[in-house]
Tab-separated table of C-alpha atoms and ligand atoms in Angstrom:
chain	number	residue	atom	x	y	z
A	940	MET	CA	81.721	128.286	99.492
A	941	ASN	CA	80.492	125.599	101.189
A	942	GLN	CA	82.767	124.900	103.756
A	943	SER	CA	84.492	121.258	104.076
A	944	PHE	CA	87.103	119.015	106.337
A	945	THR	CA	89.400	115.858	104.905
A	946	TRP	CA	91.364	113.251	106.611
A	947	ARG	CA	92.976	110.583	105.297
A	948	CYS	CA	92.586	107.186	107.312
A	949	PRO	CA	94.829	104.628	107.340
A	950	SER	CA	93.968	100.528	108.070
A	951	ASN	CA	95.389	98.586	110.483
A	952	ILE	CA	95.768	94.929	110.318
A	953	ALA	CA	95.038	92.804	113.837
A	954	LEU	CA	97.454	91.013	115.297
A	955	VAL	CA	95.858	89.433	118.012
A	956	LYS	CA	92.569	89.304	116.460
A	957	TYR	CA	88.757	90.994	118.421
A	958	TRP	CA	86.023	88.537	116.833
A	959	GLY	CA	82.678	89.050	119.156
A	960	LYS	CA	81.128	91.882	120.698
A	961	LYS	CA	78.625	92.780	123.547
A	962	ASN	CA	75.938	95.669	123.284
A	963	GLY	CA	76.990	99.269	122.241
A	964	GLN	CA	80.117	98.066	120.338
A	965	ILE	CA	82.113	96.227	123.429
A	966	PRO	CA	84.747	93.704	122.414
A	967	CYS	CA	84.425	90.239	123.436
A	968	ASN	CA	88.379	90.202	124.440
A	969	ALA	CA	91.092	92.927	123.567
A	970	SER	CA	92.736	93.428	120.642
A	971	VAL	CA	96.383	94.938	119.109
A	972	SER	CA	96.795	95.662	116.210
A	973	MET	CA	99.501	97.438	113.397
A	974	THR	CA	98.325	100.752	111.108
A	975	LEU	CA	99.405	100.300	107.757
A	976	GLN	CA	100.630	103.375	105.853
A	977	ASN	CA	99.763	102.737	101.800
A	978	ALA	CA	96.247	101.499	102.589
A	979	PHE	CA	93.844	104.336	103.609
A	980	SER	CA	90.253	105.803	102.977
A	981	GLU	CA	90.069	109.272	102.439
A	982	VAL	CA	87.047	111.330	103.217
A	983	SER	CA	86.137	115.071	102.551
A	984	LEU	CA	82.585	116.465	104.340
A	985	GLU	CA	81.159	118.799	102.814
A	986	LEU	CA	78.309	121.216	104.988
A	987	ALA	CA	75.341	122.453	102.779
A	988	GLU	CA	72.566	124.416	103.736
A	989	LYS	CA	69.794	122.274	105.425
A	990	LYS	CA	66.797	122.618	103.890
A	991	THR	CA	64.558	120.544	106.730
A	992	SER	CA	64.603	119.254	110.628
A	993	GLY	CA	66.190	116.047	110.189
A	994	ILE	CA	69.772	115.133	109.727
A	995	GLU	CA	70.426	115.665	105.882
A	996	LEU	CA	73.521	113.335	105.049
A	997	GLN	CA	74.735	111.845	101.459
A	998	TYR	CA	77.520	109.540	101.099
A	999	PHE	CA	79.703	109.310	97.550
A	1000	PHE	CA	82.196	106.928	96.951
A	1001	ASP	CA	84.597	107.496	93.843
A	1002	ASN	CA	81.819	110.103	93.106
A	1003	GLU	CA	79.223	107.842	92.744
A	1004	GLU	CA	76.650	108.016	96.018
A	1005	ASN	CA	76.428	104.616	97.981
A	1006	ARG	CA	73.209	104.780	99.218
A	1007	SER	CA	73.518	101.267	101.202
A	1008	PHE	CA	77.178	102.600	103.026
A	1009	GLY	CA	75.070	105.732	103.431
A	1010	GLN	CA	72.636	104.819	105.571
A	1011	ARG	CA	75.155	103.002	107.788
A	1012	VAL	CA	76.604	106.540	108.131
A	1013	LEU	CA	73.546	107.683	108.836
A	1014	ASP	CA	72.548	105.117	111.170
A	1015	PHE	CA	75.772	106.396	113.108
A	1016	VAL	CA	75.499	109.681	112.719
A	1017	GLU	CA	71.814	109.445	114.585
A	1018	ARG	CA	73.020	107.378	117.309
A	1019	ASN	CA	75.939	110.110	118.053
A	1020	ALA	CA	74.447	113.232	117.139
A	1021	THR	CA	75.497	115.029	120.516
A	1022	HIS	CA	78.641	113.898	120.641
A	1023	PHE	CA	78.582	116.154	116.574
A	1024	PRO	CA	76.879	119.238	117.184
A	1025	VAL	CA	77.173	120.061	112.926
A	1026	VAL	CA	74.707	117.301	112.508
A	1027	ASN	CA	72.047	119.450	113.633
A	1028	GLN	CA	73.551	122.929	111.851
A	1029	HIS	CA	74.239	121.963	108.272
A	1030	ALA	CA	73.423	118.847	105.450
A	1031	LEU	CA	76.232	116.124	105.110
A	1032	ILE	CA	77.739	115.561	102.123
A	1033	PHE	CA	80.838	113.299	102.494
A	1034	HIS	CA	82.968	112.285	98.999
A	1035	SER	CA	85.271	109.309	100.085
A	1036	THR	CA	88.037	107.100	97.982
A	1037	ASN	CA	89.973	104.387	99.131
A	1038	SER	CA	93.681	104.379	97.750
A	1039	PHE	CA	93.643	100.090	97.698
A	1040	PRO	CA	91.105	98.670	94.532
A	1041	HIS	CA	87.884	98.242	95.303
A	1042	SER	CA	87.357	94.728	94.865
A	1043	THR	CA	90.287	93.381	97.123
A	1044	GLY	CA	88.488	92.021	100.129
A	1045	ILE	CA	90.414	94.737	102.114
A	1046	ALA	CA	88.622	95.583	105.029
A	1047	SER	CA	87.735	99.229	104.018
A	1048	SER	CA	85.266	99.510	107.845
A	1049	ALA	CA	87.920	100.707	109.387
A	1050	SER	CA	89.873	103.466	107.331
A	1051	ALA	CA	86.085	105.036	106.448
A	1052	PHE	CA	84.628	105.260	109.846
A	1053	GLY	CA	88.011	106.253	111.099
A	1054	ALA	CA	88.262	109.553	108.291
A	1055	ILE	CA	84.452	109.544	109.176
A	1056	ALA	CA	84.638	110.262	112.686
A	1057	LEU	CA	87.727	112.668	112.282
A	1058	SER	CA	85.856	115.033	109.754
A	1059	LEU	CA	82.950	115.340	112.054
A	1060	LEU	CA	84.907	116.068	114.605
A	1061	THR	CA	86.791	118.783	113.296
A	1062	ALA	CA	83.383	120.153	111.739
A	1063	SER	CA	82.633	120.166	114.456
A	1064	GLY	CA	85.526	122.639	115.899
A	1065	GLU	CA	87.287	120.462	118.447
A	1066	ASN	CA	90.840	119.994	118.943
A	1067	ASN	CA	91.240	119.643	122.098
A	1068	PRO	CA	94.697	117.725	123.652
A	1069	ASP	CA	92.471	114.269	123.669
A	1070	PHE	CA	91.218	114.427	120.383
A	1071	PHE	CA	92.565	111.177	118.712
A	1072	ARG	CA	91.576	109.536	121.825
A	1073	ARG	CA	87.746	111.021	121.659
A	1074	ALA	CA	87.960	110.537	117.211
A	1075	SER	CA	88.977	106.771	118.479
A	1076	PHE	CA	86.289	106.101	120.941
A	1077	LEU	CA	83.528	107.987	118.275
A	1078	SER	CA	84.828	105.363	115.438
A	1079	ARG	CA	84.954	102.339	116.995
A	1080	LEU	CA	80.912	103.106	117.450
A	1081	GLY	CA	80.652	102.861	113.006
A	1082	SER	CA	83.206	100.156	113.283
A	1083	GLY	CA	85.295	98.042	116.042
A	1084	SER	CA	88.817	97.907	114.307
A	1085	ALA	CA	88.496	101.522	113.052
A	1086	CYS	CA	89.183	102.704	116.970
A	1087	ARG	CA	93.075	101.091	116.455
A	1088	SER	CA	93.639	103.635	113.018
A	1089	MET	CA	93.832	106.207	115.617
A	1090	TYR	CA	97.895	106.283	115.757
A	1091	GLY	CA	101.047	105.282	114.273
A	1092	GLY	CA	102.826	102.630	114.955
A	1093	TYR	CA	100.398	99.584	117.103
A	1094	ALA	CA	97.437	99.995	119.303
A	1095	LEU	CA	95.916	98.381	121.756
A	1096	TRP	CA	92.111	97.931	122.515
A	1097	GLY	CA	89.929	96.635	124.880
A	1098	ALA	CA	90.500	95.829	128.860
A	1099	VAL	CA	93.839	94.074	129.501
A	1100	PRO	CA	94.305	93.500	133.467
A	1101	GLU	CA	97.951	93.569	132.953
A	1102	HIS	CA	97.755	96.911	131.634
A	1103	PRO	CA	95.788	100.002	133.518
A	1104	ALA	CA	95.236	102.536	130.711
A	1105	SER	CA	93.689	99.853	128.413
A	1106	ASN	CA	89.755	99.828	127.955
A	1107	ASP	CA	86.911	98.624	125.897
A	1108	ALA	CA	85.957	102.333	125.064
A	1109	TYR	CA	88.877	103.362	123.024
A	1110	ALA	CA	91.947	102.089	121.701
A	1111	ILE	CA	95.499	103.350	123.084
A	1112	PRO	CA	98.983	103.538	120.991
A	1113	VAL	CA	101.227	101.270	122.732
A	1114	ALA	CA	104.109	102.928	123.439
A	1115	ASN	CA	106.970	101.123	124.079
A	1116	VAL	CA	108.110	99.450	120.784
A	1117	HIS	CA	111.540	97.582	120.071
A	1118	GLU	CA	113.285	98.910	116.661
A	1119	ASN	CA	112.924	95.464	115.193
A	1120	PHE	CA	109.117	96.474	115.044
A	1121	SER	CA	109.533	100.164	114.594
A	1122	SER	CA	108.880	99.680	110.847
A	1123	ILE	CA	107.866	96.489	109.439
A	1124	LEU	CA	106.889	95.630	106.075
A	1125	ASP	CA	103.511	94.035	105.555
A	1126	ALA	CA	102.165	92.423	101.788
A	1127	ILE	CA	98.884	91.957	100.797
A	1128	LEU	CA	98.452	89.144	98.748
A	1129	ILE	CA	95.390	88.696	97.105
A	1130	VAL	CA	93.968	84.981	97.223
A	1131	ASP	CA	90.275	86.029	95.847
A	1132	ARG	CA	88.766	88.969	95.023
A	1133	SER	CA	85.406	87.991	95.579
A	1134	PRO	CA	82.561	89.155	98.335
A	1135	LYS	CA	82.468	87.225	100.878
A	1136	LYS	CA	79.782	85.245	101.841
A	1137	VAL	CA	79.511	85.723	104.987
A	1138	SER	CA	79.968	89.052	106.635
A	1139	SER	CA	82.151	90.218	109.281
A	1140	SER	CA	78.819	91.197	111.335
A	1141	ARG	CA	77.714	87.941	111.352
A	1142	GLY	CA	80.898	86.352	111.892
A	1143	HIS	CA	81.221	88.435	115.748
A	1144	ALA	CA	77.466	87.664	116.368
A	1145	MET	CA	78.329	83.721	115.774
A	1146	MET	CA	80.554	84.497	118.568
A	1147	ALA	CA	77.143	84.512	121.273
A	1148	GLY	CA	76.834	80.846	121.986
A	1149	HIS	CA	79.948	79.595	120.232
A	1150	PRO	CA	80.999	76.575	122.296
A	1151	TYR	CA	84.965	77.830	122.376
A	1152	ALA	CA	83.740	81.581	122.935
A	1153	THR	CA	85.256	81.848	126.441
A	1154	THR	CA	88.621	79.655	126.080
A	1155	ARG	CA	88.952	81.994	122.861
A	1156	PHE	CA	88.441	85.293	124.832
A	1157	ASP	CA	90.742	84.301	127.470
A	1158	GLN	CA	93.660	83.390	124.449
A	1159	ALA	CA	93.115	86.559	122.907
A	1160	ASN	CA	93.454	88.579	126.290
A	1161	ARG	CA	96.173	86.682	127.024
A	1162	HIS	CA	97.639	87.064	123.551
A	1163	CYS	CA	97.620	90.800	123.778
A	1164	ASP	CA	99.323	91.142	126.799
A	1165	ARG	CA	101.938	88.575	125.697
A	1166	MET	CA	102.388	90.762	121.965
A	1167	LEU	CA	102.854	94.084	124.187
A	1168	GLN	CA	106.105	92.706	125.547
A	1169	VAL	CA	107.337	90.423	122.550
A	1170	LEU	CA	106.776	94.588	120.650
A	1171	ALA	CA	108.555	95.770	123.489
A	1172	THR	CA	111.307	93.299	123.578
A	1173	GLY	CA	111.671	92.926	120.054
A	1174	ASP	CA	110.728	89.316	120.113
A	1175	TRP	CA	110.546	88.232	116.167
A	1176	GLU	CA	109.750	84.434	116.832
A	1177	GLU	CA	107.321	84.624	119.648
A	1178	PHE	CA	105.414	87.808	117.736
A	1179	ILE	CA	105.375	84.858	114.773
A	1180	ARG	CA	104.153	82.332	116.872
A	1181	ILE	CA	101.385	84.637	118.350
A	1182	ILE	CA	100.150	86.163	115.017
A	1183	GLU	CA	99.817	83.069	113.268
A	1184	GLN	CA	98.212	80.882	116.145
A	1185	GLU	CA	95.500	84.302	116.229
A	1186	ALA	CA	95.101	84.022	112.423
A	1187	LEU	CA	94.142	80.206	112.439
A	1188	ALA	CA	92.126	80.782	116.039
A	1189	LEU	CA	90.281	83.609	113.457
A	1190	HIS	CA	89.380	80.749	111.135
A	1191	ALA	CA	88.952	78.019	113.843
A	1192	MET	CA	86.145	80.175	115.284
A	1193	MET	CA	84.544	80.376	111.950
A	1194	MET	CA	84.846	76.863	110.999
A	1195	THR	CA	83.359	75.477	114.441
A	1196	SER	CA	80.525	78.571	115.079
A	1197	GLY	CA	77.264	77.362	113.986
A	1198	GLU	CA	76.971	77.777	110.572
A	1199	ALA	CA	80.834	75.968	110.327
A	1200	TYR	CA	81.900	78.134	107.265
A	1201	LEU	CA	85.029	78.478	105.505
A	1202	LEU	CA	86.912	82.120	104.230
A	1203	MET	CA	90.096	80.440	103.447
A	1204	LYS	CA	90.736	79.689	99.788
A	1205	PRO	CA	93.463	76.258	98.318
A	1206	GLY	CA	95.655	80.050	97.474
A	1207	THR	CA	95.222	80.556	100.876
A	1208	ILE	CA	96.515	77.487	102.445
A	1209	HIS	CA	99.345	77.642	99.671
A	1210	ALA	CA	100.501	80.702	100.929
A	1211	ILE	CA	100.855	79.705	104.464
A	1212	GLU	CA	102.930	76.546	103.656
A	1213	LYS	CA	105.146	78.312	101.385
A	1214	ILE	CA	105.386	80.637	103.485
A	1215	ARG	CA	106.593	78.379	106.672
A	1216	ASN	CA	108.544	76.434	104.276
A	1217	PHE	CA	110.079	79.769	103.032
A	1218	ARG	CA	110.972	80.885	106.702
A	1219	LYS	CA	112.376	77.866	107.837
A	1220	ASP	CA	115.060	77.523	105.016
A	1221	THR	CA	115.900	80.522	105.271
A	1222	GLY	CA	115.872	81.866	109.057
A	1223	ILE	CA	114.362	84.593	107.821
A	1224	SER	CA	111.755	86.377	110.121
A	1225	VAL	CA	109.239	86.274	108.016
A	1226	CYS	CA	105.262	85.025	109.095
A	1227	PHE	CA	101.106	85.404	108.152
A	1228	THR	CA	98.628	86.705	109.498
A	1229	LEU	CA	94.781	86.245	108.153
A	1230	ASP	CA	91.535	88.955	107.913
A	1231	ALA	CA	88.288	87.637	108.237
A	1232	GLY	CA	88.573	86.106	104.323
A	1233	PRO	CA	90.840	84.472	101.914
A	1234	ASN	CA	93.806	87.352	101.750
A	1235	VAL	CA	97.299	86.792	103.500
A	1236	HIS	CA	99.374	89.206	105.428
A	1237	VAL	CA	102.877	88.418	105.375
A	1238	LEU	CA	105.006	90.100	107.432
A	1239	TYR	CA	108.428	90.731	107.650
A	1240	PRO	CA	111.487	92.707	108.875
A	1241	SER	CA	112.007	95.563	106.396
A	1242	ALA	CA	116.207	94.375	105.843
A	1243	ASP	CA	115.042	91.685	104.214
A	1244	GLU	CA	112.957	93.114	102.037
A	1245	VAL	CA	114.931	92.097	98.490
A	1246	ARG	CA	114.315	88.181	99.077
A	1247	VAL	CA	110.971	88.375	100.647
A	1248	HIS	CA	109.614	89.865	97.258
A	1249	ALA	CA	111.779	87.854	95.036
A	1250	PHE	CA	110.097	85.126	97.176
A	1251	LEU	CA	107.010	85.867	96.523
A	1252	THR	CA	107.034	86.511	93.317
A	1253	LYS	CA	108.504	83.348	91.935
A	1254	GLU	CA	107.086	81.003	94.544
A	1255	LEU	CA	103.595	82.959	94.958
A	1256	GLY	CA	103.483	84.922	92.050
A	1257	ASP	CA	101.511	82.228	89.860
A	1258	SER	CA	99.285	81.250	92.217
A	1259	ILE	CA	97.031	84.487	93.742
A	1260	GLU	CA	95.305	88.003	91.768
A	1261	GLY	CA	97.546	90.411	92.793
A	1262	ILE	CA	100.058	92.002	95.707
A	1263	ILE	CA	99.826	95.268	97.701
A	1264	TYR	CA	102.780	96.518	99.524
A	1265	ASP	CA	102.150	98.003	102.388
A	1266	LYS	CA	104.228	98.927	106.106
A	1267	THR	CA	103.616	100.199	109.573
A	1268	GLY	CA	101.981	103.873	109.286
A	1269	LYS	CA	101.939	107.017	110.813
A	1270	GLY	CA	98.407	107.280	111.567
A	1271	PRO	CA	95.524	109.483	110.501
A	1272	GLU	CA	96.774	113.187	108.781
A	1273	GLN	CA	94.494	115.944	108.188
A	1274	ILE	CA	94.271	117.387	104.616
A	1275	LEU	CA	94.397	121.150	104.402
B	169	LIG	C1	88.453	89.751	111.645
B	169	LIG	O1	85.541	95.793	112.859
B	169	LIG	O2	84.819	95.149	110.757
B	169	LIG	O3	89.221	91.836	111.251
B	169	LIG	O4	82.833	96.193	114.617
B	169	LIG	O5	81.466	95.391	113.551
B	169	LIG	O6	82.362	96.887	112.189
B	169	LIG	P1	82.440	95.394	113.219
B	169	LIG	O7	83.327	94.552	112.584
B	169	LIG	P2	85.163	94.502	112.324
B	169	LIG	O8	85.855	93.483	112.255
B	169	LIG	C2	86.879	93.509	112.609
B	169	LIG	C3	87.068	91.858	112.350
B	169	LIG	C4	88.790	91.494	112.349
B	169	LIG	C5	89.848	91.215	112.943
B	169	LIG	C6	90.494	92.358	113.884
B	169	LIG	O9	90.041	93.781	113.002
B	169	LIG	O10	90.429	92.967	115.100
């Protein structure tokens, strides 16, 4: 029987956004994310007998071959073959699934490339103490945000002068987290399931020559330093201020880029206004962030779960296509 290596890797939600990159998947600014628990990809890498001298790779998603993603994975494997000796010794057959529904617009490249890098490393016999740092470094080369999925809790990717261990090549875990943030909840409001009109890759590219690029990169770097202090001190008020400003700044970059495009939908604005009003009326620390899409991540303390769920169902249930409940996650897991 062929040997196989399986990893489950979670997705993550950026609190401070990565938007804009240089050659070699180097981010234009630092970012901070929270690892999720329920939204994950599971990838099984099966090692089969090689028939040719080149790299042989097949990629199946939900048991169906996905040639376009397979090509992206092949490019990644070819570029990084020196890190994964296994790719020259065996044919690679990947089988992948996501825990979240396919058509939700939830980014799967972070969790997928995370799990791919982890399975390739394990199949290559790596198990040194730096394992997750190596996986972070390598998954970044597949998808930037993947590098932040390698740790439980929160991760920092990108060089921030105030934090000497931080760097552009891989993410590091955020060590100092106040109990207020050690386990918080994230309800993902599915506002619109249709595929995005502008991909994240195009969006990153449009930051080159963007009129506000320098100001934006400075803002994000300052926010990362500030966010690390906030996570350490448990300051919900400042957490809310930063993440909402980050979400809107990300979308402001899209609206003011060369193509001047808009990924928010009326339902996105409606949800944002409802969330802000609910916070004002109740004093509950509930806030929102956005990915590069119309869906809204609602973040709130576990202690307020019942009230926030009642609010989401009653006030927003009719205007959205669904809710996925998630929370701060524990990081990747090998399935033996
Ligand atoms: C808006 O990591 O998907 O989610 O490096 O091209 O794969 P690539 O981009 P990707 O970009 C994520 C953008 C974002 C913000 C973030 O996760 O920080």
